Amino acid sequence: MTKIAHNTISSQPTLMEPARHLPIRGEYDVVVIGGGPAGLAAAASASRRGASTLLVEAYGFLGGMGTAGGVTNFAGLYGRHQGEMRQLVRGAADELLARIGALDGLNEPQDGMQGRIRVRSYDTSVYKCAADQWMLAEGVNLLFHARACSVLMDGSRVTALIVETKSGRQAIRANVFIDCSGDADVAVFAGVPYEVGDGHGSGLFPTTMFRVGHVDASKALPAVGEFRAINDVMERVQREHPGRYRFPRDGAILRPQIHSSEWRANVTQIANADGNAMNAVDATELSAGEVEGRRQIIEYFQFLREQVPGFSEARIVEIAPQIGIRETRRVQGLYALTGDDILNSGTFDDTIGINAWPMELHRSGGISWGFPSDPDRAYNDLPWRMLVPVHVQNLLIAGRCASMTHEGQSAARASGGCFVMGQAAGTAAALAGNTPMQELDVGRLQRALVEDGGLLRP
């Protein structure tokens, strides 16, 4: 008979799960968990360097928040250097962009914020297909519909990852594990210390993204084609029709996609019952947030059809498969990237590449931007140490859950920084052998990154 115990920490009853033998699905040199930009770059880079590599993904497709969260653009690839906007994230990112472009799924760069930012939008379906092609071309093994649920440890080393799949629970062995889950799931299972959100019960507010089709571009582009122009319309409508529409936040973003009859809408903001940012590692809040996001979309779409030129016959063509998560857990590493590093264009001897995105703090009711003070060096280095967790020898963390403060993460979480972190993590995992990550030869890693097309300094 199953025994019921009482959990004094959470005040919830618990069950004791019987011990069982788990089938070993396979053994690899490198296992990457999470198929977003960081995971894609990590897997491709490790495999290219000769490591047998498995990429584990919870969905049935790759792309992370870029596809599952409906982001639909790459941010942080471009930054201003000596007065010129240039692509500063190179290497693995170039591989993916070229494949998306070859399938006619990549838009020309779009500037915003008075020319201080530049993004590349893409077709999400094409992104999924291009990512498949890239991983298969690099010899990466793929495991879809699999969620990390535990790890096995031998001292300070992870010996196996436990995943839940449609074939049941399985174990996967590897020499090095790379946590690109976004939520630091594997790092938490391995006992790495972490923080959630801003440390005060909130964090970067998430957004449910959606796309609108059947837009009359001849009317929409002149009216709201400029970055942030939709906010002028929102302000006017609120003056003319007070109380008629409720907007989740200021700083809405409504932008055309490759075909200007289709637009992406980044306009919602999801709070919990206390008014703080929804906690995406709390199952109850996440469930409620999914419903709230769709409610906000319906309300905002009514405003688009009634008040925005070109949208009167529009239709919602997609609501993202899940809420777009900006911040949950951030691990404790050998160094935490800070807001000062972003604003002061920080440089590091152990740089692995560049973050070119400013601080983008999604706070209650709006967005606060923080740009580097030096307009000729509007970017910062990303240090190797932010990928290396304390305590665990054969684990790396790349992506939005790497070692950063709340403010630093608001910038480096963008896809550009994630590509950089992922390429460095995958390359390091292939080079490491049995060397603890805390003792890796950083100079050797940097030389390998440059050999593979990475840009450490402009």
Coordinates of C-alpha atoms in Angstrom, one line a residue:
M1 CA 0.0 0.0 0.0
T2 CA 1.2 3.5 -0.8
K3 CA 2.0 5.5 2.3
I4 CA 0.8 9.1 2.6
A5 CA 3.1 11.5 4.5
H6 CA 2.7 15.1 5.4
N7 CA 5.1 17.7 4.0
T8 CA 5.8 20.2 6.7
I9 CA 7.4 22.7 4.3
S10 CA 4.6 23.1 1.9
S11 CA 1.8 22.0 4.2
Q12 CA 0.6 19.6 1.5
P13 CA 0.2 15.8 1.8
T14 CA 2.8 13.8 -0.1
L15 CA 3.1 10.3 -1.4
M16 CA 6.2 8.1 -1.2
E17 CA 7.1 6.8 -4.7
P18 CA 8.5 3.3 -4.7
A19 CA 12.1 2.9 -5.9
R20 CA 12.4 1.4 -9.3
H21 CA 15.0 0.4 -11.9
L22 CA 15.2 2.9 -14.8
P23 CA 16.2 1.9 -18.4
I24 CA 19.3 3.7 -19.6
R25 CA 18.4 5.3 -22.9
G26 CA 21.9 6.0 -23.9
E27 CA 25.4 7.3 -23.1
Y28 CA 26.9 10.4 -24.7
D29 CA 29.8 12.8 -24.4
V30 CA 27.4 15.8 -24.0
V31 CA 23.7 16.1 -23.2
V32 CA 22.0 19.4 -23.8
I33 CA 18.7 20.1 -22.1
G34 CA 16.5 22.7 -23.9
G35 CA 16.3 23.5 -27.6
G36 CA 16.2 27.3 -27.6
P37 CA 19.0 29.5 -29.1
A38 CA 21.4 28.5 -26.3
G39 CA 20.6 24.8 -26.6
L40 CA 20.8 24.8 -30.4
A41 CA 24.2 26.5 -30.4
A42 CA 25.5 24.3 -27.6
A43 CA 24.4 21.1 -29.3
A44 CA 25.7 22.1 -32.7
S45 CA 29.0 23.3 -31.3
A46 CA 29.7 20.2 -29.2
S47 CA 28.8 17.8 -32.0
R48 CA 30.9 19.8 -34.5
R49 CA 33.9 19.4 -32.2
G50 CA 33.5 15.6 -32.3
A51 CA 31.4 15.0 -29.2
S52 CA 28.5 12.5 -29.3
T53 CA 25.6 14.8 -28.4
L54 CA 22.0 14.5 -27.4
L55 CA 19.6 17.4 -27.4
V56 CA 16.6 16.9 -25.1
E57 CA 13.5 19.1 -25.7
A58 CA 10.2 19.2 -23.9
Y59 CA 8.2 20.2 -27.0
G60 CA 8.0 18.4 -30.4
F61 CA 10.0 21.2 -32.1
L62 CA 13.0 23.4 -31.4
G63 CA 13.4 27.1 -31.0
G64 CA 12.5 27.7 -27.3
M65 CA 10.7 30.9 -26.6
G66 CA 11.4 31.9 -30.2
T67 CA 8.8 29.3 -31.4
A68 CA 7.0 28.0 -28.3
G69 CA 6.7 31.5 -26.9
G70 CA 6.0 33.2 -30.3
V71 CA 8.7 35.8 -30.0
T72 CA 9.2 35.8 -33.8
N73 CA 12.4 37.9 -33.8
F74 CA 16.1 37.6 -32.9
A75 CA 17.2 40.4 -30.6
G76 CA 20.7 41.2 -29.5
L77 CA 22.5 40.2 -32.6
Y78 CA 23.3 43.8 -33.6
G79 CA 25.0 46.5 -31.6
R80 CA 26.5 49.9 -32.2
H81 CA 30.3 50.0 -32.5
Q82 CA 32.1 53.2 -33.2
G83 CA 28.9 54.9 -34.5
E84 CA 27.9 52.0 -36.8
M85 CA 25.2 49.4 -36.2
R86 CA 26.9 46.0 -36.8
Q87 CA 26.2 42.3 -36.3
L88 CA 28.3 41.5 -33.3
V89 CA 27.0 38.0 -32.5
R90 CA 28.6 35.6 -35.0
G91 CA 29.4 31.9 -35.4
A92 CA 26.5 29.5 -34.5
A93 CA 23.9 32.3 -34.9
D94 CA 25.1 32.7 -38.5
E95 CA 24.4 29.1 -39.3
L96 CA 20.8 29.3 -38.1
L97 CA 20.1 32.6 -39.8
A98 CA 21.5 31.3 -43.1
R99 CA 19.2 28.2 -42.9
I100 CA 16.1 30.3 -42.1
G101 CA 17.0 32.6 -44.9
A102 CA 17.4 29.8 -47.4
L103 CA 13.9 28.7 -46.7
D104 CA 12.6 32.3 -47.2
G105 CA 11.7 32.8 -43.6
L106 CA 13.9 35.7 -42.5
N107 CA 13.0 39.3 -42.7
E108 CA 15.4 42.2 -43.3
P109 CA 16.7 43.9 -40.1
Q110 CA 14.3 46.3 -38.4
D111 CA 15.5 49.2 -36.3
G112 CA 13.8 50.8 -33.3
M113 CA 14.3 53.1 -30.3
Q114 CA 15.8 55.9 -32.5
G115 CA 18.2 53.4 -34.1
R116 CA 19.5 52.1 -30.9
I117 CA 18.2 48.5 -31.4
R118 CA 18.0 46.2 -34.4
V119 CA 16.1 42.9 -34.7
R120 CA 15.6 40.2 -37.3
S121 CA 12.1 38.7 -37.5
Y122 CA 11.4 35.3 -38.9
D123 CA 8.6 32.9 -39.7
T124 CA 8.2 30.5 -36.7
S125 CA 7.3 27.5 -38.8
V126 CA 10.4 28.0 -41.0
Y127 CA 12.5 28.4 -37.8
K128 CA 11.3 25.0 -36.6
C129 CA 12.2 23.3 -39.9
A130 CA 15.6 25.1 -40.2
A131 CA 16.5 24.1 -36.7
D132 CA 15.7 20.5 -37.4
Q133 CA 17.9 20.6 -40.5
W134 CA 20.8 22.3 -38.7
M135 CA 20.8 19.7 -35.9
L136 CA 20.6 16.7 -38.2
A137 CA 23.4 18.2 -40.4
E138 CA 25.6 18.5 -37.4
G139 CA 25.0 14.9 -36.3
V140 CA 23.1 15.9 -33.1
N141 CA 20.7 13.2 -31.7
L142 CA 17.3 14.6 -30.8
L143 CA 14.9 13.5 -28.1
F144 CA 11.5 15.4 -28.2
H145 CA 8.6 15.3 -25.7
A146 CA 11.0 14.7 -22.9
R147 CA 11.2 16.6 -19.6
A148 CA 14.1 16.6 -17.2
C149 CA 12.7 15.4 -13.8
S150 CA 15.8 14.5 -11.7
V151 CA 19.5 13.8 -11.8
L152 CA 21.8 11.1 -10.2
M153 CA 24.9 12.4 -8.6
D154 CA 28.3 11.0 -7.6
G155 CA 29.8 13.6 -5.3
S156 CA 30.1 16.8 -7.3
R157 CA 29.4 15.2 -10.7
V158 CA 26.2 14.5 -12.4
T159 CA 26.2 10.9 -13.6
A160 CA 22.8 10.7 -15.2
L161 CA 19.8 12.8 -16.2
I162 CA 16.4 11.4 -15.5
V163 CA 13.8 12.3 -18.1
E164 CA 10.0 11.6 -18.4
T165 CA 9.0 10.5 -21.9
K166 CA 6.0 8.9 -23.6
S167 CA 8.1 5.7 -23.3
G168 CA 8.2 6.2 -19.5
R169 CA 11.0 7.5 -17.2
Q170 CA 14.5 6.9 -18.5
A171 CA 18.1 7.7 -17.6
I172 CA 20.7 9.3 -19.8
R173 CA 24.4 9.2 -19.0
A174 CA 26.9 11.8 -20.2
N175 CA 30.3 13.2 -19.5
V176 CA 29.0 16.8 -19.5
F177 CA 25.5 18.2 -19.1
I178 CA 24.5 21.6 -20.4
D179 CA 21.4 23.2 -18.8
C180 CA 19.7 25.4 -21.4
S181 CA 16.2 24.8 -20.0
G182 CA 15.6 28.4 -19.3
D183 CA 14.4 27.6 -15.8
A184 CA 17.7 26.0 -14.6
D185 CA 15.8 22.7 -14.0
V186 CA 18.9 20.5 -14.2
A187 CA 21.0 22.8 -12.1
V188 CA 18.3 22.8 -9.4
F189 CA 18.1 19.0 -9.4
A190 CA 21.9 19.0 -9.0
G191 CA 21.8 21.3 -5.9
V192 CA 23.1 24.5 -7.5
P193 CA 22.0 27.6 -5.5
Y194 CA 19.7 30.0 -7.4
E195 CA 17.5 33.0 -7.2
V196 CA 14.1 33.5 -8.7
G197 CA 13.0 36.8 -10.2
D198 CA 14.0 40.1 -8.6
G199 CA 14.4 38.7 -5.1
H200 CA 11.3 40.7 -3.9
G201 CA 8.5 38.4 -5.0
S202 CA 8.3 39.7 -8.6
G203 CA 10.5 39.7 -11.7
L204 CA 10.4 40.4 -15.4
F205 CA 6.7 40.1 -16.4
P206 CA 5.9 37.5 -19.0
T207 CA 3.8 38.0 -22.2
T208 CA 1.5 35.8 -24.2
M209 CA 2.4 36.5 -27.8
F210 CA 0.0 36.4 -30.8
R211 CA 0.0 36.9 -34.5
V212 CA -2.6 38.7 -36.6
G213 CA -3.3 38.0 -40.2
H214 CA -5.4 39.5 -43.0
V215 CA -4.1 43.0 -42.3
D216 CA -4.5 45.7 -45.0
A217 CA -0.8 46.8 -45.1
S218 CA -1.6 49.8 -47.3
K219 CA -3.4 51.3 -44.3
A220 CA -1.6 49.7 -41.4
L221 CA 2.0 50.6 -42.4
P222 CA 1.5 54.3 -42.7
A223 CA -0.5 54.4 -39.4
V224 CA 1.5 52.0 -37.1
G225 CA 4.4 50.8 -39.1
E226 CA 7.0 52.6 -37.1
F227 CA 8.4 51.1 -33.9
R228 CA 6.1 52.0 -30.9
A229 CA 3.7 53.9 -33.1
I230 CA 0.9 51.7 -31.8
N231 CA 1.4 53.4 -28.4
D232 CA 0.4 56.8 -29.9
V233 CA -2.8 55.3 -31.1
M234 CA -3.4 53.7 -27.7
E235 CA -2.9 57.1 -26.0
R236 CA -5.3 58.8 -28.4
V237 CA -8.0 56.2 -28.0
Q238 CA -7.8 56.4 -24.2
R239 CA -8.3 60.2 -24.4
E240 CA -11.2 60.0 -26.8
H241 CA -12.8 56.9 -25.3
P242 CA -12.0 56.9 -21.6
G243 CA -12.6 53.5 -20.0
R244 CA -13.6 51.8 -23.2
Y245 CA -10.4 49.7 -23.5
R246 CA -8.1 48.3 -20.8
F247 CA -4.5 47.9 -21.9
P248 CA -2.2 45.5 -20.0
R249 CA 0.8 47.8 -20.3
D250 CA 2.4 50.8 -21.9
G251 CA 5.2 50.0 -24.4
A252 CA 3.2 47.7 -26.7
I253 CA 5.0 46.4 -29.8
L254 CA 3.1 45.7 -33.0
R255 CA 5.3 44.9 -36.0
P256 CA 4.8 43.5 -39.5
Q257 CA 6.3 40.1 -40.3
I258 CA 7.9 39.0 -43.6
H259 CA 4.6 39.4 -45.4
S260 CA 3.1 42.7 -44.3
S261 CA -0.4 41.2 -44.2
E262 CA 0.7 39.4 -41.0
W263 CA 1.8 41.2 -37.8
R264 CA 3.1 40.1 -34.4
A265 CA 1.7 41.6 -31.2
N266 CA 3.7 41.9 -28.0
V267 CA 1.2 43.7 -25.9
T268 CA 0.1 41.5 -22.9
Q269 CA 1.5 41.4 -19.4
I270 CA 0.8 38.6 -17.0
A271 CA 0.6 39.2 -13.2
N272 CA -0.3 36.9 -10.4
A273 CA -3.1 37.4 -7.9
D274 CA -0.8 39.7 -5.8
G275 CA 0.0 41.9 -8.8
N276 CA 3.6 40.7 -9.1
A277 CA 5.1 39.0 -12.1
M278 CA 3.6 35.6 -12.7
N279 CA 6.0 32.9 -11.3
A280 CA 6.5 30.5 -14.2
V281 CA 8.0 27.8 -12.0
D282 CA 4.9 27.7 -9.9
A283 CA 2.4 25.3 -11.6
T284 CA -0.7 27.0 -10.2
E285 CA 0.4 30.5 -11.3
L286 CA 1.5 29.3 -14.7
S287 CA -1.8 27.6 -15.3
A288 CA -3.8 30.7 -14.3
G289 CA -1.4 32.9 -16.4
E290 CA -2.1 30.9 -19.6
V291 CA -5.8 31.7 -19.3
E292 CA -5.2 35.3 -18.4
G293 CA -2.9 35.8 -21.4
R294 CA -5.6 34.6 -23.8
R295 CA -8.2 36.8 -22.1
Q296 CA -6.0 39.9 -22.6
I297 CA -5.4 38.9 -26.3
I298 CA -9.2 38.9 -27.0
E299 CA -9.6 42.3 -25.3
Y300 CA -6.7 43.8 -27.2
F301 CA -7.7 42.3 -30.5
Q302 CA -11.1 44.1 -30.2
F303 CA -9.2 47.4 -29.9
L304 CA -7.1 46.6 -33.0
R305 CA -10.1 45.8 -35.2
E306 CA -12.1 48.8 -34.0
Q307 CA -9.5 51.5 -33.8
V308 CA -6.3 50.7 -35.8
P309 CA -6.2 51.4 -39.5
G310 CA -5.8 48.3 -41.6
F311 CA -7.0 45.9 -38.9
S312 CA -10.8 46.0 -39.4
E313 CA -10.9 42.6 -41.2
A314 CA -7.9 41.1 -39.3
R315 CA -8.0 37.6 -37.8
I316 CA -5.9 36.0 -35.0
V317 CA -3.9 33.4 -36.9
E318 CA -1.9 32.1 -33.9
I319 CA -1.7 32.4 -30.1
A320 CA 1.7 31.1 -29.0
P321 CA 1.7 27.6 -27.6
Q322 CA 2.8 29.0 -24.2
I323 CA 3.4 32.2 -22.3
G324 CA 6.6 33.9 -23.3
I325 CA 8.8 33.6 -20.2
R326 CA 11.5 36.2 -19.6
E327 CA 12.8 35.3 -16.2
T328 CA 12.5 32.5 -13.6
R329 CA 15.5 31.0 -11.9
R330 CA 19.1 32.3 -12.2
V331 CA 21.9 30.1 -10.9
Q332 CA 24.8 31.0 -8.8
G333 CA 27.9 30.8 -10.9
L334 CA 31.6 31.9 -10.6
Y335 CA 30.5 35.4 -11.7
A336 CA 27.1 37.0 -12.0
L337 CA 26.7 39.5 -14.9
T338 CA 25.3 42.7 -13.5
G339 CA 23.3 45.7 -14.7
D340 CA 26.5 47.8 -14.3
D341 CA 28.2 45.5 -16.7
I342 CA 25.5 46.3 -19.3
L343 CA 25.4 50.1 -18.7
N344 CA 29.2 50.4 -18.5
S345 CA 30.0 48.2 -21.5
G346 CA 31.8 45.7 -19.3
T347 CA 34.9 43.9 -20.5
F348 CA 36.3 40.6 -19.2
D349 CA 39.5 38.7 -19.8
D350 CA 37.5 35.5 -20.0
T351 CA 35.1 36.8 -22.6
I352 CA 33.2 34.3 -24.7
G353 CA 31.5 36.8 -27.0
I354 CA 29.2 39.8 -26.9
N355 CA 25.8 40.9 -25.6
A356 CA 24.5 43.7 -27.7
W357 CA 21.0 44.1 -26.1
P358 CA 20.2 46.8 -23.5
M359 CA 18.5 46.3 -20.2
E360 CA 14.9 45.6 -20.9
L361 CA 13.0 45.5 -17.6
H362 CA 9.4 44.5 -18.0
R363 CA 7.9 46.0 -14.9
S364 CA 4.3 46.4 -13.8
G365 CA 2.5 48.4 -16.4
G366 CA 5.4 49.0 -18.8
I367 CA 9.0 48.6 -19.9
S368 CA 12.1 50.4 -18.6
W369 CA 15.1 50.5 -21.0
G370 CA 18.7 51.0 -19.9
F371 CA 21.3 51.6 -22.6
P372 CA 25.1 51.6 -22.3
S373 CA 26.6 55.0 -21.5
D374 CA 29.2 54.8 -24.3
P375 CA 27.3 55.1 -27.7
D376 CA 30.4 53.9 -29.6
R377 CA 30.6 50.7 -27.5
A378 CA 26.9 49.9 -26.9
Y379 CA 27.5 46.3 -25.9
N380 CA 29.4 44.3 -23.3
D381 CA 31.5 41.1 -23.0
L382 CA 30.0 37.9 -21.6
P383 CA 32.4 36.2 -19.3
W384 CA 33.0 32.4 -19.3
R385 CA 32.5 32.3 -15.5
M386 CA 28.8 33.1 -15.8
L387 CA 28.2 29.7 -17.4
V388 CA 30.1 27.8 -14.6
P389 CA 28.0 26.9 -11.6
V390 CA 29.4 26.6 -8.1
H391 CA 29.8 23.1 -6.7
V392 CA 29.1 20.9 -9.7
Q393 CA 32.1 19.9 -11.9
N394 CA 30.5 18.6 -15.1
L395 CA 27.5 21.0 -15.6
L396 CA 27.3 24.2 -17.5
I397 CA 24.3 26.6 -17.7
A398 CA 23.6 28.7 -20.8
G399 CA 20.7 31.0 -21.7
R400 CA 18.4 33.1 -19.5
C401 CA 19.1 31.0 -16.4
A402 CA 22.9 31.5 -16.4
S403 CA 24.6 33.4 -13.6
M404 CA 23.3 37.0 -13.7
T405 CA 21.6 39.5 -11.5
H406 CA 18.0 40.5 -12.2
E407 CA 19.2 43.6 -14.1
G408 CA 21.9 41.8 -16.0
Q409 CA 19.6 39.1 -17.1
S410 CA 17.1 41.6 -18.5
A411 CA 19.7 42.2 -21.3
A412 CA 21.6 39.0 -21.8
R413 CA 18.5 36.9 -21.9
A414 CA 17.9 38.0 -25.4
S415 CA 18.6 35.5 -28.2
G416 CA 21.9 37.1 -29.2
G417 CA 23.4 36.5 -25.8
C418 CA 21.9 33.1 -25.6
F419 CA 23.6 32.1 -28.9
V420 CA 26.9 33.2 -27.5
M421 CA 26.5 31.4 -24.2
G422 CA 25.4 28.2 -26.0
Q423 CA 28.2 28.1 -28.4
A424 CA 30.7 28.6 -25.6
A425 CA 29.1 25.9 -23.5
G426 CA 29.0 23.4 -26.2
T427 CA 32.5 24.0 -27.3
A428 CA 33.8 23.8 -23.8
A429 CA 31.9 20.6 -23.2
A430 CA 33.6 19.0 -26.2
L431 CA 37.1 20.2 -25.1
A432 CA 36.8 19.4 -21.4
G433 CA 37.3 15.6 -21.2
N434 CA 37.2 14.9 -17.5
T435 CA 38.5 18.4 -16.5
P436 CA 36.2 20.1 -14.1
M437 CA 34.6 23.1 -15.7
Q438 CA 35.9 25.4 -13.0
E439 CA 39.5 24.5 -14.2
L440 CA 39.0 24.7 -17.9
D441 CA 41.7 26.4 -20.0
V442 CA 39.8 29.5 -21.0
G443 CA 42.4 30.6 -23.5
R444 CA 42.0 27.3 -25.4
L445 CA 38.2 27.8 -25.4
Q446 CA 38.6 31.3 -26.7
R447 CA 40.8 30.1 -29.6
A448 CA 38.3 27.4 -30.5
L449 CA 35.4 29.9 -30.5
V450 CA 37.3 32.2 -32.9
E451 CA 38.2 29.2 -35.1
D452 CA 34.4 28.4 -35.3
G453 CA 33.5 31.9 -36.4
G454 CA 32.7 33.4 -33.0
L455 CA 33.4 37.1 -32.5
L456 CA 35.0 37.9 -29.1
R457 CA 35.7 41.5 -29.8
P458 CA 34.8 43.7 -32.9

